[in-house]
mmCIF file of C-alpha atoms in Angstrom:
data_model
loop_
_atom_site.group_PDB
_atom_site.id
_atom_site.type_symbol
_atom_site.label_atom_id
_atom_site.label_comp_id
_atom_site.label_asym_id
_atom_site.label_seq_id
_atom_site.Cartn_x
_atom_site.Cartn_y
_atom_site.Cartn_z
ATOM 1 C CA UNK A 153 54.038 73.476 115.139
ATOM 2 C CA UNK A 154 56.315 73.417 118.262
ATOM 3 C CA UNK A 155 58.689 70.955 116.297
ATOM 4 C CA UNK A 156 58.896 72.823 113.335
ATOM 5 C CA UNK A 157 60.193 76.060 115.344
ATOM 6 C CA UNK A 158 62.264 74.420 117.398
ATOM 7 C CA UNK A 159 64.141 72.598 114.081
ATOM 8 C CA UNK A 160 63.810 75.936 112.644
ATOM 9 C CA UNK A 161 65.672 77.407 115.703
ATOM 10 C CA UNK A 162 68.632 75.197 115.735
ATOM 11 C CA UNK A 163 68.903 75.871 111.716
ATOM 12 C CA UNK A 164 69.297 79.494 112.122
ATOM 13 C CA UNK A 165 71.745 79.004 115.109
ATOM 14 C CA UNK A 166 73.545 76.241 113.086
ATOM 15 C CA UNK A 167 73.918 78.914 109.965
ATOM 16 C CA UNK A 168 74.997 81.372 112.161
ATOM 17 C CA UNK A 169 77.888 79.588 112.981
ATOM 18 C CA UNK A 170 78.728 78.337 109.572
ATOM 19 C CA UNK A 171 78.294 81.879 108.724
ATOM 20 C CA UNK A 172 80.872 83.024 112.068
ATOM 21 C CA UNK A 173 83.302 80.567 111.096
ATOM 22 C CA UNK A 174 83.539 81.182 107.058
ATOM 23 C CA UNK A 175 84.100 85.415 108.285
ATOM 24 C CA UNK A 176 86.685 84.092 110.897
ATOM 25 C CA UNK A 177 88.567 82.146 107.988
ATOM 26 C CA UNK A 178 88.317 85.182 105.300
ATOM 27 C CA UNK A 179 89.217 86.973 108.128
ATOM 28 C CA UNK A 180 92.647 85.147 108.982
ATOM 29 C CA UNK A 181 93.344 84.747 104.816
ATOM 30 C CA UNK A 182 92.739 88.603 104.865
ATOM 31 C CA UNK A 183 95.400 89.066 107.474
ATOM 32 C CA UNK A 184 98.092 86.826 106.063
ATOM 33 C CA UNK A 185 98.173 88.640 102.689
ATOM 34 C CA UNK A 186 98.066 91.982 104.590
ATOM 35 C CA UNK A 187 101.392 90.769 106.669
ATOM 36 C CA UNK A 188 102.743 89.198 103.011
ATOM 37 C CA UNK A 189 102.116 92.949 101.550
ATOM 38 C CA UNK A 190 104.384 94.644 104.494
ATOM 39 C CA UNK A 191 106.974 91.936 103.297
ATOM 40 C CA UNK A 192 106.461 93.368 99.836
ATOM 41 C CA UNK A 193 107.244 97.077 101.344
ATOM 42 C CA UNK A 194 110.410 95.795 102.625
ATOM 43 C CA UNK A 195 111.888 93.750 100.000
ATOM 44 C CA UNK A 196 111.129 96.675 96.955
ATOM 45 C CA UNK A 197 112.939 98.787 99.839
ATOM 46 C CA UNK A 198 115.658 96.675 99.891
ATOM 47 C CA UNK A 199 115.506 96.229 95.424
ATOM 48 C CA UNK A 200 115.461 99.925 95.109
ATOM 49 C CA UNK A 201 119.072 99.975 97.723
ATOM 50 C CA UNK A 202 120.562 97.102 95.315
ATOM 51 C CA UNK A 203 121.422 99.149 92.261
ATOM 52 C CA UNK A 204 122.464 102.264 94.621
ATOM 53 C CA UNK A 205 124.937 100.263 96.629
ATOM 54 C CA UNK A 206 126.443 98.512 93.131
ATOM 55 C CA UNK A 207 126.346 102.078 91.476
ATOM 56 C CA UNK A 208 128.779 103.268 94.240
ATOM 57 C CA UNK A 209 130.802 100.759 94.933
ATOM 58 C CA UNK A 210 131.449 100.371 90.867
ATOM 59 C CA UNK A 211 133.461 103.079 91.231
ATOM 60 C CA UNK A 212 136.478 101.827 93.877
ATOM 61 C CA UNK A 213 135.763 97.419 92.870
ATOM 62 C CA UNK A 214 136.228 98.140 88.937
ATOM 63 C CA UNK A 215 137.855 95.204 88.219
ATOM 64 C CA UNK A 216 134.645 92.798 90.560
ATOM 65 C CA UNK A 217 132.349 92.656 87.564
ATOM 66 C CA UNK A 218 131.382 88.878 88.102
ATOM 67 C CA UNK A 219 130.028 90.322 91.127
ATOM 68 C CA UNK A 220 128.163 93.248 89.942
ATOM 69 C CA UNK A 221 126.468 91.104 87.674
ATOM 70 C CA UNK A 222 125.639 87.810 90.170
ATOM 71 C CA UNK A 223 123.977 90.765 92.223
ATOM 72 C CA UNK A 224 122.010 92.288 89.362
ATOM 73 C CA UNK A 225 120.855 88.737 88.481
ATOM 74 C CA UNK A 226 120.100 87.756 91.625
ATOM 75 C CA UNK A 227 118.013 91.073 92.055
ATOM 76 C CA UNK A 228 116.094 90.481 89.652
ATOM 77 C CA UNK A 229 115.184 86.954 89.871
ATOM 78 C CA UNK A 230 114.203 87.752 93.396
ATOM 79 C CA UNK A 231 112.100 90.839 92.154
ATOM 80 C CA UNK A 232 110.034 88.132 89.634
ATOM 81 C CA UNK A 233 109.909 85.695 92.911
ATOM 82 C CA UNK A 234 108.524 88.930 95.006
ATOM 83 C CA UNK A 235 106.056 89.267 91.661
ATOM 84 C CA UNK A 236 104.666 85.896 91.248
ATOM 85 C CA UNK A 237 104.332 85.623 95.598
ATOM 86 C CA UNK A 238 102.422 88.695 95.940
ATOM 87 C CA UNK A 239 100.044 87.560 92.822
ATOM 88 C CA UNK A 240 99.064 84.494 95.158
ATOM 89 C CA UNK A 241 100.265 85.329 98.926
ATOM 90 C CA UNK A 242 100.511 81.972 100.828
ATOM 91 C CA UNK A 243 100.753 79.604 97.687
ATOM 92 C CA UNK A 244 103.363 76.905 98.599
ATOM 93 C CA UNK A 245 105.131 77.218 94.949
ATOM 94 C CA UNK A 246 104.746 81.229 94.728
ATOM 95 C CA UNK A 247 106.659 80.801 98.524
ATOM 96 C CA UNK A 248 109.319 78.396 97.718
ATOM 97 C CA UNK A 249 110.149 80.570 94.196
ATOM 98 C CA UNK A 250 110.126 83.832 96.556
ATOM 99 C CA UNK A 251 112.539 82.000 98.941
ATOM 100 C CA UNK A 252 115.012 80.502 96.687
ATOM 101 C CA UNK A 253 115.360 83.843 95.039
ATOM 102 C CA UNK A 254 116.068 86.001 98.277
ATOM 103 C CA UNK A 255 118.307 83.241 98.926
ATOM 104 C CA UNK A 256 120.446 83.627 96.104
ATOM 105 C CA UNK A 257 120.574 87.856 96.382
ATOM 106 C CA UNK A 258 121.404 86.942 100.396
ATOM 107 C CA UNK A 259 124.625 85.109 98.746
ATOM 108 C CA UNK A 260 125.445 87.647 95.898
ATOM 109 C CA UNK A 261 124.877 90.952 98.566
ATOM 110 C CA UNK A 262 127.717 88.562 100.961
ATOM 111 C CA UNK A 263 130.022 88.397 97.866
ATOM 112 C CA UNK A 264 129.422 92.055 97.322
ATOM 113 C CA UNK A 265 129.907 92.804 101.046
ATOM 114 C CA UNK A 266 133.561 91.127 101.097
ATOM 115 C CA UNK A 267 134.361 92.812 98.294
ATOM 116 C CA UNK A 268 133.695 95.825 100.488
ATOM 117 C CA UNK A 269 135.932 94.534 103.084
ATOM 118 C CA UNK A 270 139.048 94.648 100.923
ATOM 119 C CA UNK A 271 139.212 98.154 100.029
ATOM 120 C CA UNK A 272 139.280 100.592 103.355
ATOM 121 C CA UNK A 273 139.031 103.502 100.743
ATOM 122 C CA UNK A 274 135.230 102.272 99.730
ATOM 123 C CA UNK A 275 134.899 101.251 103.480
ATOM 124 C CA UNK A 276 134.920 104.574 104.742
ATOM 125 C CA UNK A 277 132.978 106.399 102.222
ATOM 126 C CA UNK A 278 130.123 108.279 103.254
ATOM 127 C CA UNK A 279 127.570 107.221 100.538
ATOM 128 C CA UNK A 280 128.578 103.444 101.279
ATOM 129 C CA UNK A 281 127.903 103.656 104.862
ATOM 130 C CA UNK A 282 124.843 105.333 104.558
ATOM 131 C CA UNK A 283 124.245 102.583 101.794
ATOM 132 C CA UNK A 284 125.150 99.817 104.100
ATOM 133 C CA UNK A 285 123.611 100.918 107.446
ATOM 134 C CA UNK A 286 120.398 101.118 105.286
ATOM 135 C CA UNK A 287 120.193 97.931 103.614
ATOM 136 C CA UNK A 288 120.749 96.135 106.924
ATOM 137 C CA UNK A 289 118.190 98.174 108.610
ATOM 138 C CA UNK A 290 116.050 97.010 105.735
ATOM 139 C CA UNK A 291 116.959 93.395 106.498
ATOM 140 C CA UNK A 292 116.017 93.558 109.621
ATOM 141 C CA UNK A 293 112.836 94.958 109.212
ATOM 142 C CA UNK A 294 112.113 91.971 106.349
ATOM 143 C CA UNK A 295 112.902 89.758 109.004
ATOM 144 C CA UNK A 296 110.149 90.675 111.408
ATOM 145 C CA UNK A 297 107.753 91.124 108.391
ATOM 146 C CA UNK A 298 108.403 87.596 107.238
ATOM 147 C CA UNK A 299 107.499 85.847 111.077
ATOM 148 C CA UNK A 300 104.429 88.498 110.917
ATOM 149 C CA UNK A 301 103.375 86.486 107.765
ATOM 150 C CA UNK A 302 104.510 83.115 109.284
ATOM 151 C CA UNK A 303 102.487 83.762 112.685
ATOM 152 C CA UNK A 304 99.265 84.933 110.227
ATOM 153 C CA UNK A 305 100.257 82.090 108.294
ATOM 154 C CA UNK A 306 100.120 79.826 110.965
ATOM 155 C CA UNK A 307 97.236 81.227 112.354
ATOM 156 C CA UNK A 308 95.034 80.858 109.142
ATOM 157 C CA UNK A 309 96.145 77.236 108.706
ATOM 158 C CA UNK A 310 95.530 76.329 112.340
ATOM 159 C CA UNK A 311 91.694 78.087 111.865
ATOM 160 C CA UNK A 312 91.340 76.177 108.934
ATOM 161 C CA UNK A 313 92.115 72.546 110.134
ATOM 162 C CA UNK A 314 90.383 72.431 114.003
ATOM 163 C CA UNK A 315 87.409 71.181 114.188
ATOM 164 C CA UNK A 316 84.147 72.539 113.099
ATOM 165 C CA UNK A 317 86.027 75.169 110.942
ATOM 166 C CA UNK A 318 87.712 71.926 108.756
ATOM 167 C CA UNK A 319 84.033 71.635 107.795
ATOM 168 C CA UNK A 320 83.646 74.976 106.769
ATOM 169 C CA UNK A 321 87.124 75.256 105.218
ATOM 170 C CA UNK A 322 86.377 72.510 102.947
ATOM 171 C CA UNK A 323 83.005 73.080 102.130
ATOM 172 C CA UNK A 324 84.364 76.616 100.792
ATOM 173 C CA UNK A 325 87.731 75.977 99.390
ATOM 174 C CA UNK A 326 90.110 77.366 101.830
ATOM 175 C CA UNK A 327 93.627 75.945 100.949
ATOM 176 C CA UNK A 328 96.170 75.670 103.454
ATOM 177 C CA UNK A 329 98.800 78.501 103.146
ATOM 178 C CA UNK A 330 102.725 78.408 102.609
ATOM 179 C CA UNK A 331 105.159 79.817 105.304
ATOM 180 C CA UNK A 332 107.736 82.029 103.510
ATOM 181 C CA UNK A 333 110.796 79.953 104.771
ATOM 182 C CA UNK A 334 114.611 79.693 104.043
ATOM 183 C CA UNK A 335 115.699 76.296 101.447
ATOM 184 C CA UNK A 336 117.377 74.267 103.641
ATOM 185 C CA UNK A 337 120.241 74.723 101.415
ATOM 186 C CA UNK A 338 120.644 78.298 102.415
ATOM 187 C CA UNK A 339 119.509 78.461 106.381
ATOM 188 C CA UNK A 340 123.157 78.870 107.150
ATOM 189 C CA UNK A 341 124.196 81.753 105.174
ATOM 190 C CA UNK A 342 120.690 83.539 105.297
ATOM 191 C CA UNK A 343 120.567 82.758 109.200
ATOM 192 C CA UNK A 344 124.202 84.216 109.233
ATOM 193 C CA UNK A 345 123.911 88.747 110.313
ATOM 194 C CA UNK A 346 125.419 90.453 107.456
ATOM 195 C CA UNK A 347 128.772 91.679 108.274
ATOM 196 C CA UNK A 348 129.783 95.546 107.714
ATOM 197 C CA UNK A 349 132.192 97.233 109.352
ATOM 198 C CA UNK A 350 133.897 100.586 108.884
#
């Protein structure tokens, strides 16, 4: 009888930890897709500035149509990327779509933005400051959302491959999650402040 409780006893204490370590993983897979969805907030931000910022400088650039239309593209490619990451936050393909999209509007907002540059007329208008200041407020605050994700990221993956949680992990299907990183062809231009002056 003594046997029995005491392999009884180290059950219950061995499915109590099982049971703390599967909540601590839902718990860090909870908190990466929370700090994917402020990335979300930021990003539509920074969609719904796009067409604003085109709409007024149409006006003054009439004859940069290639470039009104690379950014429109580019916007809208990088809306579908921000649609199929936040359907699976933390898959590696969903990541590198999202990335290689914002990578391409980074490049068509630059064109846009030396476009700008030529034309002191547009430069000093009110609506295209405000415009301006606003969309690199906005990239700042998608860069500090996107190393939130990276550290939950991170964190989630870490929990998921140490030792006893690995057990746990793979008894339950926790797949490793992507970082939401720059394509190596574009880490110099992304990496690179966006330039406005007035």
């Amino acid at each position: 009888m003594g046997t029995l409780l005491i392999l009884l006893g180290i059950v219950v204490v061995v499915a109590f930890f099982a049971v703390g370590i599967y909540n601590g993983l839902v718990m860090a897979r909870n908190a990466y897709k929370n700090a994917f969805a402020q990335i979300d907030v930021q990003l539509q931000r920074r969609f719904d500035l796009i067409p604003n910022l085109v709409e007024t400088a149409k006006g003054y650039l009439s004859h940069e149509r290639e470039t009104f239309e690379a950014v429109t593209a580019a916007r809208a490619a990088a809306m579908n990327g921000l649609a199929a990451a936040k359907a699976s936050p933390g898959d590696p393909a969903a990541m590198a779509q999202l990335s290689q999209a914002e990578g391409m509007l980074n490049g068509a907002l630059g064109r846009l933005m030396v476009s700008v540059e030529a034309y002191p007329e547009l430069k000093a208008s009110q609506n295209m400051m405000q415009l301006s200041e606003e969309l690199t407020s906005t990239e700042n605050k998608v860069a500090f959302a996107r190393q939130a994700f990276n550290d939950s990221v991170m964190a989630y993956n870490n929990k998921r491959e140490v030792f006893p949680s690995s057990i746990v992990a793979g008894m339950f299907n926790f797949a490793p999650a992507a970082l939401l990183e720059i394509p190596a062809d574009q880490q110099a231009a992304v990496r690179a402040a966006p330039k406005v002056q007035f």
